[in-house]
Every structure is written in C-alpha cells, then in structure tokens.
Coordinates of C-alpha atoms and ligand atoms in Angstrom, one line a residue:
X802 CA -38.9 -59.8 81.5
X803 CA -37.9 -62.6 79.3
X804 CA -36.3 -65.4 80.2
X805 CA -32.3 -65.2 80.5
X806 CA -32.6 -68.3 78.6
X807 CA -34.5 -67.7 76.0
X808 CA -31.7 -67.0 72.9
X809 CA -32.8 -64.4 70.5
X810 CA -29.6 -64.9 68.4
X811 CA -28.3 -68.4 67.1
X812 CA -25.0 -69.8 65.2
X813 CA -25.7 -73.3 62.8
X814 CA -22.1 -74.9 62.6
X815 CA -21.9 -77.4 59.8
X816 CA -19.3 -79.9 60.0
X817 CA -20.3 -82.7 57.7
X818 CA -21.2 -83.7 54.0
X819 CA -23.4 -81.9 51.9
X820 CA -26.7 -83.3 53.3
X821 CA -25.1 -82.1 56.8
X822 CA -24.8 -78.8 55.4
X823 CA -28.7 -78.5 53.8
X824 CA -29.6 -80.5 57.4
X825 CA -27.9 -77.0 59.0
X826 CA -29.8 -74.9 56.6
X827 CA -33.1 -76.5 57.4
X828 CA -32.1 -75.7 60.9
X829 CA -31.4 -72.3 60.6
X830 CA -34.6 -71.9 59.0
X831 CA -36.4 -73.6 61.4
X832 CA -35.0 -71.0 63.8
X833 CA -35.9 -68.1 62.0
X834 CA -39.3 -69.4 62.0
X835 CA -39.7 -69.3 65.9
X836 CA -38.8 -65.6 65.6
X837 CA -34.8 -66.1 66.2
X838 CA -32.3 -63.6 64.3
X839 CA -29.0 -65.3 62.9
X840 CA -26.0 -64.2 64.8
X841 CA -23.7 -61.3 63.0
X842 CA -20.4 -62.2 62.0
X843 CA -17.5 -62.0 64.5
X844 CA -20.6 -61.5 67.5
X845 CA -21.9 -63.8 70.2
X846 CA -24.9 -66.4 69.5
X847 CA -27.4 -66.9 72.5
X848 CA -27.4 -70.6 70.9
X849 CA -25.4 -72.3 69.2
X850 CA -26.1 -75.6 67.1
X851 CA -23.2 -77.8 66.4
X852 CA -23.9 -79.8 63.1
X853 CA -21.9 -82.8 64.0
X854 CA -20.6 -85.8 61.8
X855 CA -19.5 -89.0 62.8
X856 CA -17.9 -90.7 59.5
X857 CA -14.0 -90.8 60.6
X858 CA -12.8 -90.5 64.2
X859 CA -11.4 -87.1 64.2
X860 CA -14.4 -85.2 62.7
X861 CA -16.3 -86.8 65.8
X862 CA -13.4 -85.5 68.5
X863 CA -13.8 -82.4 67.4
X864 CA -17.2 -81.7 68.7
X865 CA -15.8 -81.8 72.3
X866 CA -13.4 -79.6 71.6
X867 CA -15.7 -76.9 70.2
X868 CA -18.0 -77.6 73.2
X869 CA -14.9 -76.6 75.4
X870 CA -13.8 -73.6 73.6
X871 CA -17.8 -72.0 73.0
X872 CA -17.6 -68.7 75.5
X873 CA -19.2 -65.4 74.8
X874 CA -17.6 -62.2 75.3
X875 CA -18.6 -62.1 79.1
X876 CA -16.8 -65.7 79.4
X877 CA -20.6 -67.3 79.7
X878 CA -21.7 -70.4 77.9
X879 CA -24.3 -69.9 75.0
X880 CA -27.0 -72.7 74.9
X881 CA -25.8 -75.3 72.9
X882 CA -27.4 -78.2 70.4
X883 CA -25.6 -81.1 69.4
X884 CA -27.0 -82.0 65.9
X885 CA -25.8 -84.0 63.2
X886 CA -24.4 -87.5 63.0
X887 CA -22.5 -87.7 66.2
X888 CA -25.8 -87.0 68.1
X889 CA -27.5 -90.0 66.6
X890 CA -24.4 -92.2 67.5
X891 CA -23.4 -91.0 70.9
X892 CA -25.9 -88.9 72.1
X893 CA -25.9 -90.2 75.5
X894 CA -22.6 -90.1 76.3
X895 CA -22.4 -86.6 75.1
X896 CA -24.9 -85.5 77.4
X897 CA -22.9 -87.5 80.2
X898 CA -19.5 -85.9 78.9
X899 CA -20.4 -82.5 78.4
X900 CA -22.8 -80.9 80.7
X901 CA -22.6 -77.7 79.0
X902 CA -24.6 -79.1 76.1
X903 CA -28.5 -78.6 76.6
X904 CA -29.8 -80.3 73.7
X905 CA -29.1 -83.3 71.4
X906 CA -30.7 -83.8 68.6
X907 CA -30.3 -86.3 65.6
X908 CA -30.7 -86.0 62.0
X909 CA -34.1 -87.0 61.8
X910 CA -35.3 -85.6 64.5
X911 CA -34.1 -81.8 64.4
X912 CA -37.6 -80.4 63.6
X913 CA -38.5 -80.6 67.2
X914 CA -35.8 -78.7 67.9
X915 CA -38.1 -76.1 69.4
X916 CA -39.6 -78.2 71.6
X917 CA -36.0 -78.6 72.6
X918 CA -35.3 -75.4 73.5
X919 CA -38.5 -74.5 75.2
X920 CA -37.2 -77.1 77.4
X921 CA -34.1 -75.3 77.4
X922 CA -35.5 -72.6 78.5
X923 CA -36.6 -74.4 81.6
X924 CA -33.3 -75.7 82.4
X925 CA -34.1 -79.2 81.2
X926 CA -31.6 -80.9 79.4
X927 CA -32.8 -83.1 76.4
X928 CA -32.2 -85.7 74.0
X929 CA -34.5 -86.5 70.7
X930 CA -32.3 -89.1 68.5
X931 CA -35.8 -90.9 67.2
X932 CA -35.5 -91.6 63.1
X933 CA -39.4 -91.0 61.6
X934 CA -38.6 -91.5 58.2
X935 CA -39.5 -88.2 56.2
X936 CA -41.4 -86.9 59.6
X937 CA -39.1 -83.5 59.6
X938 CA -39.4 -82.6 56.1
X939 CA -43.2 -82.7 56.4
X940 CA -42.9 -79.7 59.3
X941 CA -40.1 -78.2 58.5
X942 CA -40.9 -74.3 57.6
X943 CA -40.9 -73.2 53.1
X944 CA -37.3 -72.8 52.0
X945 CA -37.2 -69.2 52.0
X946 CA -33.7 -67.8 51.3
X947 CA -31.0 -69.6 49.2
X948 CA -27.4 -68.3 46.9
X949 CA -27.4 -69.1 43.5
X950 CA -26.4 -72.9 43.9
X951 CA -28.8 -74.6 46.4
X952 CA -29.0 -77.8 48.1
X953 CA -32.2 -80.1 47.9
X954 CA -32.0 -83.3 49.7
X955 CA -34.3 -86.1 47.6
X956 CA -33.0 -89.4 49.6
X957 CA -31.3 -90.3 53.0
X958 CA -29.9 -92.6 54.6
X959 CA -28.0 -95.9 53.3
X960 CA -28.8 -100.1 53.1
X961 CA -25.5 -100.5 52.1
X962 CA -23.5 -101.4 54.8
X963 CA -20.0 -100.9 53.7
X964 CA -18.0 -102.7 56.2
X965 CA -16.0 -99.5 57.4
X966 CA -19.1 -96.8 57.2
X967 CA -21.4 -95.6 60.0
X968 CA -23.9 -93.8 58.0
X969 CA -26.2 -96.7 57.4
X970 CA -26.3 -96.3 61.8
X971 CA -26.5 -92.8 61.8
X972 CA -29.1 -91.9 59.3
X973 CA -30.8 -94.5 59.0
X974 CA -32.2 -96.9 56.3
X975 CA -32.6 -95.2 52.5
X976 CA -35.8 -93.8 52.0
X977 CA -37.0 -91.6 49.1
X978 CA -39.0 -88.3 49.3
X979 CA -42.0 -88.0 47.6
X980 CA -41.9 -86.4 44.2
X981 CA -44.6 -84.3 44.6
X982 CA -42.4 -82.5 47.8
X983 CA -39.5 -82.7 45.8
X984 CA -40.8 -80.4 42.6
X985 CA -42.6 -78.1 45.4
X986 CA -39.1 -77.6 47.1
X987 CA -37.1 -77.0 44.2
X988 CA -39.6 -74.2 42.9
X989 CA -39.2 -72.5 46.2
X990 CA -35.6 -72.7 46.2
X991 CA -36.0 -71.1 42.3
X992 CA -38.8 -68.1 43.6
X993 CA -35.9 -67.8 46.4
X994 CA -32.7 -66.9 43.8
X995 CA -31.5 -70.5 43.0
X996 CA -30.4 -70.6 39.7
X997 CA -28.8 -74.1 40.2
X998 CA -30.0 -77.2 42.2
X999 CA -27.7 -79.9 43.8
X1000 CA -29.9 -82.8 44.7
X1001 CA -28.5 -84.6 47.6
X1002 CA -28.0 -87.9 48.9
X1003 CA -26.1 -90.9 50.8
X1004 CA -27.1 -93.1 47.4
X1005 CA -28.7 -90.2 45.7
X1006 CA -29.3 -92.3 42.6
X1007 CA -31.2 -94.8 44.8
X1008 CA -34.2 -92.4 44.6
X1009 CA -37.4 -93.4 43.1
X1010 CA -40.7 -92.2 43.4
X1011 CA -43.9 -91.8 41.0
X1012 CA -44.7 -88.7 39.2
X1013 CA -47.6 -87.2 38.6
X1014 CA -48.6 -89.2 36.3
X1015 CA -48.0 -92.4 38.6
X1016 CA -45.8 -93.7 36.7
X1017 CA -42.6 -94.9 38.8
X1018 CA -39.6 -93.4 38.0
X1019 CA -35.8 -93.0 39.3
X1020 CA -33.5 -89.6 39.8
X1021 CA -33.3 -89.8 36.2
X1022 CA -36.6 -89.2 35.8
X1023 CA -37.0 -86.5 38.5
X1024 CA -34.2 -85.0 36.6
X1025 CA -35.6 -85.0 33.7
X1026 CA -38.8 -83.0 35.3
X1027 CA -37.1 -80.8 36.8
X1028 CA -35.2 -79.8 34.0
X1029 CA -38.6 -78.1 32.2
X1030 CA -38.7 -75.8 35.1
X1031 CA -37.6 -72.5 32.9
X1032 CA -35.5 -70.5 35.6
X1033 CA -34.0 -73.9 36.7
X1034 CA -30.7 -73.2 34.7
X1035 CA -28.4 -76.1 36.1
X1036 CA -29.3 -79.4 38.0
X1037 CA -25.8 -81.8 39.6
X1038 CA -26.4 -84.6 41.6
X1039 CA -24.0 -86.2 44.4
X1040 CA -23.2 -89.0 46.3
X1041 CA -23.8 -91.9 43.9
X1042 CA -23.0 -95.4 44.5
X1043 CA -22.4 -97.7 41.5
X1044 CA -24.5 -100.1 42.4
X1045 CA -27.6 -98.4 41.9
X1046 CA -26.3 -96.8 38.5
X1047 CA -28.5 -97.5 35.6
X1048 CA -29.5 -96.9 32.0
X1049 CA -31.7 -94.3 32.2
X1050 CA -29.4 -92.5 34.6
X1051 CA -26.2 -92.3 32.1
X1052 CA -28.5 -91.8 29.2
X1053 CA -29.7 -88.9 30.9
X1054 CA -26.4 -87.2 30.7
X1055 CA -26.4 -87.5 27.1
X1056 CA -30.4 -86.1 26.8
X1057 CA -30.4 -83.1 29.4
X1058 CA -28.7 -80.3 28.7
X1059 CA -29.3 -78.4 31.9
X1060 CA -27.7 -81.5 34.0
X1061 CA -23.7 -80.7 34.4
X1062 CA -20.9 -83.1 33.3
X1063 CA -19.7 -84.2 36.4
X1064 CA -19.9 -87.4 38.0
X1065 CA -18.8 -88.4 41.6
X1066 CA -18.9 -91.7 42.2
X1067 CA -17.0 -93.2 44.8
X1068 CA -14.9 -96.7 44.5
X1069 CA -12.8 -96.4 47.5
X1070 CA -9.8 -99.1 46.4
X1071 CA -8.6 -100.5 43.3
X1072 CA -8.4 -104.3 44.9
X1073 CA -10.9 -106.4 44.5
X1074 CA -9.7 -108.1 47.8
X1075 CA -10.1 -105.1 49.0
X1076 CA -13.3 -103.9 48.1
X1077 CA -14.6 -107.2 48.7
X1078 CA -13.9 -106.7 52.4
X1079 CA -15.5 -103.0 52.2
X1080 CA -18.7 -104.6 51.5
X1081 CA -18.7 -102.9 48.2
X1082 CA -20.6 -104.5 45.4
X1083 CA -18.5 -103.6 42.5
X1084 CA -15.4 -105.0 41.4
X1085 CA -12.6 -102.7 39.9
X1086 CA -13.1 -103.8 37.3
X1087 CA -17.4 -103.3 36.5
X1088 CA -16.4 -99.4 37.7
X1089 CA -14.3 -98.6 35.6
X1090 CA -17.2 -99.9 32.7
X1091 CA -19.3 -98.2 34.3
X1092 CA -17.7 -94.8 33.6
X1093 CA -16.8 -95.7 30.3
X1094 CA -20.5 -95.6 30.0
X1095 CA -20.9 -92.3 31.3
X1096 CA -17.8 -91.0 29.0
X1097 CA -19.8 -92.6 26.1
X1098 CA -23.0 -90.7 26.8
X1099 CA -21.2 -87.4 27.8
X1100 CA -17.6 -87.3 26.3
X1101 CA -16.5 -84.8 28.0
X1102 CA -17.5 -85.3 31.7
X1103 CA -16.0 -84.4 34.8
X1104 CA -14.8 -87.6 37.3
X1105 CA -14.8 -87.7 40.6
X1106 CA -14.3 -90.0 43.3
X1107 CA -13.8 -91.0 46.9
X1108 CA -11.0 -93.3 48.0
X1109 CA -9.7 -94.9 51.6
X1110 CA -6.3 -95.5 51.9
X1111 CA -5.2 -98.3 54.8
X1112 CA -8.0 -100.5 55.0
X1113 CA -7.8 -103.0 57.5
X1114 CA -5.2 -105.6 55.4
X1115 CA -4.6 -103.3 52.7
X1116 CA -1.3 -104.8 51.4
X1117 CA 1.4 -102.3 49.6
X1118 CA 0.5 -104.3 46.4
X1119 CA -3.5 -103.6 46.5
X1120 CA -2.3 -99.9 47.1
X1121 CA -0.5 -99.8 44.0
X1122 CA -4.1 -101.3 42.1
X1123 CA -5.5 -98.1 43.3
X1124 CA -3.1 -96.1 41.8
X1125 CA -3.3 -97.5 38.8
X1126 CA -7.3 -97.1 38.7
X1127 CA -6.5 -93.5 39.3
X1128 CA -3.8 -94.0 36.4
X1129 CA -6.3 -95.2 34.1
X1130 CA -9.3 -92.7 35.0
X1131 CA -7.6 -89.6 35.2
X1132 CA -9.8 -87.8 37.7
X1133 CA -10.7 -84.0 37.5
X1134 CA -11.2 -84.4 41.4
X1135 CA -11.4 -86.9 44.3
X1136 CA -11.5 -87.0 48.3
X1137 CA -9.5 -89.7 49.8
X1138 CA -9.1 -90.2 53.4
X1139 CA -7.1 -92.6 55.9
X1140 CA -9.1 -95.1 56.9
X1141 CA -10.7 -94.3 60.4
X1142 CA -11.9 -97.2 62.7
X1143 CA -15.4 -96.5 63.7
X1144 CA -16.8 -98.3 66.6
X1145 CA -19.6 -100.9 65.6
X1146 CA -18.6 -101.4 62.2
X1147 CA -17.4 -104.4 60.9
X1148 CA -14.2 -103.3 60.0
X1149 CA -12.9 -102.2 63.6
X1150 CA -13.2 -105.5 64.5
X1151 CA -11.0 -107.0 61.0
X1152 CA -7.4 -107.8 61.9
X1153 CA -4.2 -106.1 60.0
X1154 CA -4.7 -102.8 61.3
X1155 CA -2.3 -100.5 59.1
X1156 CA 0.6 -98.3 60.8
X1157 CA -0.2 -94.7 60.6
X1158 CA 2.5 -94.2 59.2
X1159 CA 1.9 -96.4 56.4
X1160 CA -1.3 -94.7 55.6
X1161 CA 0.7 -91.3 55.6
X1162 CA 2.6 -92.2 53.1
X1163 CA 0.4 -94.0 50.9
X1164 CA -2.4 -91.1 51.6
X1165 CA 0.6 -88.8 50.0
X1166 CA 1.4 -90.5 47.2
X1167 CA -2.6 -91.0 46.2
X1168 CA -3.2 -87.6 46.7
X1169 CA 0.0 -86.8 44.4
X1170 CA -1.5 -88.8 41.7
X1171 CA -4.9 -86.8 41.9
X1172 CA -3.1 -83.5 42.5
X1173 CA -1.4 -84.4 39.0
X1174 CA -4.7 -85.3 37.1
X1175 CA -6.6 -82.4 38.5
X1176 CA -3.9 -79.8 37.2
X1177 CA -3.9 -81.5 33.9
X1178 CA -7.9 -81.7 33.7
X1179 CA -7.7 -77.9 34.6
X1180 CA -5.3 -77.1 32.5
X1181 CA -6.4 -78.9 29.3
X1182 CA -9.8 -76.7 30.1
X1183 CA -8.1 -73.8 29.6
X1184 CA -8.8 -71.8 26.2
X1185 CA -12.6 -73.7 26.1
X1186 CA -16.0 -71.4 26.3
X1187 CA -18.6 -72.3 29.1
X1188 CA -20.7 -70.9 31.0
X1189 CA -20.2 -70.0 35.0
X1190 CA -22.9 -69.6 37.5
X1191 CA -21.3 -66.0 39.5
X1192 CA -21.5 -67.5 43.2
X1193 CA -20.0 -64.5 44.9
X1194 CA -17.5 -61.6 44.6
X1195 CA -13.9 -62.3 45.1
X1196 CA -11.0 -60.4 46.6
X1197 CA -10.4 -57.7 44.3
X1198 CA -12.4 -55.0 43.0
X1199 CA -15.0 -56.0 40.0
X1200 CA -13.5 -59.9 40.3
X1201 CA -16.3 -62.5 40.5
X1202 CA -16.3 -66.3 41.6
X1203 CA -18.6 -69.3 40.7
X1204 CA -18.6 -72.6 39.0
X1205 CA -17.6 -73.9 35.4
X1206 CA -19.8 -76.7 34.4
X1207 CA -17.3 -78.8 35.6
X1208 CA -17.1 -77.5 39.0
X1209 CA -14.3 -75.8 38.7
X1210 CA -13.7 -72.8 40.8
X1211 CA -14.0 -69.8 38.1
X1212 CA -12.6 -66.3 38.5
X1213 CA -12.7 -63.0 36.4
X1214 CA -13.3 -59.6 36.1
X1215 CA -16.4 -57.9 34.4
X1216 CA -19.8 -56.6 34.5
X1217 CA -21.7 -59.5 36.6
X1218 CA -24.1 -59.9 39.6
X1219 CA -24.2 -63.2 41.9
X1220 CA -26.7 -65.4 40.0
X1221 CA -25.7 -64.5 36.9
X1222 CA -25.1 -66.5 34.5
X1223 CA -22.1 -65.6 32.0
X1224 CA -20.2 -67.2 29.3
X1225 CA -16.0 -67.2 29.6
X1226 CA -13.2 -68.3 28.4
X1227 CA -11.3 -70.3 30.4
X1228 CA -7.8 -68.9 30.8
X1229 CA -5.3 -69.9 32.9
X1230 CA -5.1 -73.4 34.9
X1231 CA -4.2 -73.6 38.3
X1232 CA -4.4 -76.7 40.7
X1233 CA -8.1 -75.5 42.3
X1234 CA -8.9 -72.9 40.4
X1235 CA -9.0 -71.1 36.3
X1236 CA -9.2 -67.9 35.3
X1237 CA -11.3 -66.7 32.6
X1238 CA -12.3 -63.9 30.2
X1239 CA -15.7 -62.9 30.1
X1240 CA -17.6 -62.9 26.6
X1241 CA -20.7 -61.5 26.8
X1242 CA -22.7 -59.8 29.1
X1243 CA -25.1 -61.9 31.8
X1244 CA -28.0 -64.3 30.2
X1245 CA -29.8 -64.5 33.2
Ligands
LIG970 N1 -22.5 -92.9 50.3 C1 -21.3 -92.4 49.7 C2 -20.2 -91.9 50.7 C3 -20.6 -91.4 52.0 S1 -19.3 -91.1 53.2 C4 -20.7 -93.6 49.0 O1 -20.7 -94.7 49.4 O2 -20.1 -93.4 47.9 C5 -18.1 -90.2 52.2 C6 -16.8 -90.9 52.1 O3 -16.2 -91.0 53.4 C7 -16.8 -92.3 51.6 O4 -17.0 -92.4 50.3 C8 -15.5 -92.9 52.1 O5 -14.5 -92.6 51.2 C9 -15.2 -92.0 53.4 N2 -15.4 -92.8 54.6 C10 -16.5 -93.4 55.1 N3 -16.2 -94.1 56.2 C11 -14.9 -94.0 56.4 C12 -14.0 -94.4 57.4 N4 -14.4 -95.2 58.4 N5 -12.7 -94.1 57.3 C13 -12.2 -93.3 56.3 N6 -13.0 -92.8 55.3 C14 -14.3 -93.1 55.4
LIG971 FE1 -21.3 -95.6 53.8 FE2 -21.1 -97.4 51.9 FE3 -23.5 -96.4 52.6 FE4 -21.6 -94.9 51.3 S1 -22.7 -96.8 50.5 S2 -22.9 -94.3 53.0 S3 -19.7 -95.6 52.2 S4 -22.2 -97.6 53.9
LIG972 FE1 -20.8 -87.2 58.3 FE2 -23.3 -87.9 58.7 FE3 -22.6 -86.9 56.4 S1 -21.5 -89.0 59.4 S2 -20.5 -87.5 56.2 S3 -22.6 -85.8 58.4 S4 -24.1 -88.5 56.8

C-alpha cells in the first residue's frame, strides 16, 4: 500500500512575473521527474504548489486566501507547497499562519523540493528558503516539453535596490548563468518545439558571461549566438533596467534580425524628484535618450514600460511629468501599478503616504493615456505584412492566435499549426488585439 500521502497528481500555480512563471515550469518538471502526473483540467491535485509573489501587497494576500479555499472533491486538503517570492519573505509566518501548508520553499531553493515532500510524506512540515546562487539550475531535470514561445531564465536576482522594491530581498543578489548552460538550455527548449526564446530576467541586460571562446561578453552577445542556431526563429528579451543599457545592446537591434522590435524598459515616474527617491539611477530625462537610441537603431520598435503611480510624496504636479513622458513616448504597451508599501523597504518608512483615492484616480487617468497610445500603435499597424508565431487555436473553427513581432496578440483564419510560422497582413486594430489575413502558407 502506498502511502496516503504520497501525491501521484500535482497542480503548479503561478502567480508572479515571468521568471515566476519559468520558476513554476522548472517545478513542474521537476515533478514529473520523480514520477508525478500533472493534474487534468477541472480535477483534484494530490499536491498543489502555490507560485507565490511578493512585489505589491495584494499579490502576497492572496496566497492565504487560496490556502483557505484549496479542498478536493471529498472536502480534504491536498498537500500544499508554498513557492515563489512570498516563501522567501515570510516563510515562517506562513508556516505559523497556515498549518495546512506542508512545505515552503523559496526561489532558489525549489530543486529540493523532493526532499520536501518525502518529508511530507512523513508528516513533517518544512521550510527550505536557503539562496545558493545557480545551485537549482545545476540539478534541475533537461527541459523537456515547451509551446512555441519558451521562457529561458539567463540572470536573477537584483543589486538595485529601488527604494519601493522587494525583489533585491527575495531573490537575491544578480548573478549570471553560465553561457555554456545557457546555449545547452535553449537547444533543448528548440529539440522540444520552441520556435521562439524569451530570455528572462530582474535586470536581464545585466547578464554577462564568456563564450566559448573566453572572451567576455554581455546579453548582446549571447544574443547574438544564439541567433546562429537555425530552428531558433525569434529571440525577445525582458525586464531591462536602463542602467545597464549599452552600445552593443541597442546596436544589436539594428544587426539581428531574428531579435523582435520590442523593448520594455521600465522608468516608473516622470519626476526626477521622484525617481530620485525610487533609487532609480536615470533621470527622465537620460531615458527618454536612451530610447531615442533604440528608435535610431530599430525605427520601428515596440515600447514598453512599467510605471508606479503614488509614490510616497508624489505631488499632483510630478504626476502630470509622467504623463507627459508617456505624451512624448507614445507607448505600444506598459504596466502601471499603485504603489504598494512593502514591509522592509525604504519607502514604507518615507512620509507623504498618498490617499487611495488619489492613486485611483491618477492610476485611471495614466492608464487612459496608455490605453490611447496602444490603440493608436495597433491601429497604425494595421494594413503592414509580418510574420506571427501561431501560439494556439482560438475560439472559432480554423481561427489561430500568436504573436506579431511586436507582441501583438494576432488572430486569423487559414491553413496553420501551433509553431508555425506565417506571414499576414495586419487587418483590423483593436485595443489588445489585430486581426490579420494570411499570405502564404507556413515557413516553418
Ligand atoms: N526589475 C524590473 C521590474 C521588476 S518588478 C525593473 O526594475 O524594471 C515589476 C514592476 O513592479 C516594477 O517595474 C514596478 O513598476 C512594479 N513594482 C515593484 N514594486 C512595487 C511596489 N512596491 N508597488 C507598486 N509597484 C511595484
Ligand atoms: Fe525592483 Fe528596482 Fe530591482 Fe527592478 S531594478 S527588481 S524595480 S529593485
Ligand atoms: Fe513577484 Fe518575485 Fe517576480 S516578487 S514579480 S514573483 S521576482
């Protein structure tokens, strides 16, 4: 007889950024590996790991709320992980909290997440929140199935230390992996079905290594390697901060076809006061050169960017600077968020504390501006030829969805597979997504 505890099926629930999302992946693999089937759709997991992230206040409530509501059909508790961010910060007090939760385990340490669960098993309750640097990826089982668009994390972790941000606490300081992992990785993911590669991290363009050669290079250069590898058809890269933006990294956009126009790069405010009290290192100012950079080398590439609305002090005037940055950039995308007081950071502790309210209304009126400039990027899109990696089917019968080179959200109708790569017209605009025609049949 087995052990009633040992799960045969699991759930990965991803509530994060990107690297959260590839972290879950890695997980789910991992799981596999030990002989563990994923759970079906709409069907009970015997364990379930809940991807946590900590970066504003209410993405971390909600983890105790999804512990509270986790039943199966016969009203018992699966076994459940915490993983992610919020395990790193608070791992202890979410063992105290919740006793339902068995394990908690942080973003460095999740490949001994079956030594975890054997404990488990044995009714032990467990925390691992220990940060070896690369340690995981060295154990962590060959990527092994992947969609057309994959994930590959190449750094982690942040020295940055903006005033309002917990990520430089809960992942740690920013290391690089090693090249050689790197190009090993990404050929998996290709023998696997990626057709695309998103390389990933908290300051992705703080990556550097040596390749094979020895010679030391930046993501520029791992870009540029990566982009000989035939069946590699697209490369993006995200999140970059400006501070680490150099030469070779525009330049690059204007050299390598394969890499995508689109750029998100995050400036958070348009006040220099402002962003002076974030901790960033860039004025207004020096980012907006910056893109103009990128606009020289590759005129027609997509922006993006991140913004915080209500900073500690944030004055109605030093609003109105970011909206006129976003007046001036014309964004084909951006997140923006109200700013969330994170215990431990610097700004918690700053006086001027804005009125939610206040941030309401100022959060509506950015997101009104980039609303506006996305519609109008889409729109003056429409009626160009590009190519769209086919991600998936859609609603209707022989209708396809994937990604312009833009990152657009693509749909049409035709003769296509997922992976494929086709070339379309763009049609018609909408706010988040375009049509398109199709004009030829697959190339890949
Ligand atoms: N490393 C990236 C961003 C990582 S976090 C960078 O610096 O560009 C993603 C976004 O979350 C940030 O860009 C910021 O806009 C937002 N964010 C981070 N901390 C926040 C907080 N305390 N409150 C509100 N938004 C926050
Ligand atoms: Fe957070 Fe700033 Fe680091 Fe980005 S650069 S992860 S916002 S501390
Ligand atoms: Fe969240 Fe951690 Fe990513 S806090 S945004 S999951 S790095």
């Amino acid at each position: 007889m087995p052990n009633p505890r040992t799960p045969r099926t699991y759930r990965v629930k991803s509530f994060g950024c990107q690297m959260n999302v590839y972290d879950g992946e890695r997980m789910a693999e991992l799981l596999a590996d030990k002989g563990m089937a994923p759970a079906a759709e709409g069907e009970d997991a015997d364990l379930v790991v809940l991807n946590t992230c900590h970066i504003r206040e209410k993405a971390a409530e909600k983890v105790y709320s999804d512990i509270g509501r986790l039943k199966k059909a016969d009203g018992s508790k699966p076994l459940i992980a915490v993983a992610g961010c919020v395990a790193q910060a608070e791992g202890e007090e979410i063992m105290a909290r919740a006793p339902a939760v068995s394990m908690v385990v942080g973003p460095q340490a999740y490949h001994r997440l079956p030594d975890l669960l054997d404990k488990a098993a044995r009714g032990e309750r467990a925390t691992d929140t220990d940060m070896p640097a690369n340690a995981k990826f060295d154990v962590l089982p060959q990527r092994r199935r992947t969609g057309p668009s994959a994930f590959l994390t190449v750094q982690e972790g942040c020295d940055k230390f903006c005033t309002y941000c917990v990520v430089p606490y809960t992942r740690g300081a920013e290391i690089s992996r090693p090249y050689k992992d790197l190009i090993e990785e990404a050929h998996k993911l290709i023998d696997s079905g990626a057709r695309e590669i998103t390389l990933l991290g908290q300051n992705v363009n703080a990556w550097s290594g040596e390749n094979a050669k020895g010679d030391a290079i930046g993501l520029d250069g791992l870009i540029r390697e990566l982009a000989k590898i035939p069946d590699l058809r697209r490369i993006r890269y995200t999140t970059s901060h400006p501070m680490d933006v150099t030469e070779g990294l525009v330049s690059v956009h204007f050299e390598v076809d394969k890499l995508m126009p689109f750029l998100h790069l995050p400036v958070q405010s348009g006040s220099d006061r402002v962003l002076k009290a974030m901790n960033r290192s860039h004025t207004a100012e020096s980012y907006l050169r910056l893109l103009e950079r990128f606009r020289a080398a590759r005129p027609d590439i997509a922006l993006s960017g991140d913004f915080i609305v209500g900073f500690p002090g944030e004055t109605d005037a030093e609003f109105e600077e970011t909206l006129k940055l976003i007046d001036e950039v014309r964004y084909a995308q951006a997140f923006s968020f109200k700013y969330s007081a994170r215990p431990g950071t610097p700004a918690a502790d700053m006086d001027g504390h804005i009125a939610p309210e206040v941030m309401d209304e100022r959060l509506q009126r950015l997101q009104a501006a980039i609303n506006r400039d996305q519609l109008a990027f889409n729109q003056a899109s429409a009626g160009k030829t590009c190519t769209v990696l086919v991600e998936r089917k859609g609603k209707h019968p022989g209708q396809w969805l994937g990604k312009s080179p833009w990152l657009q959200s693509v749909h049409f109708t035709g003769n296509a597979a997922i992976g494929d790569l086709v070339a379309v017209e763009l049609a018609e605009a909408g706010p988040n997504s375009l049509s398109a025609r199709l004009l030829e049949p697959a190339t890949a």
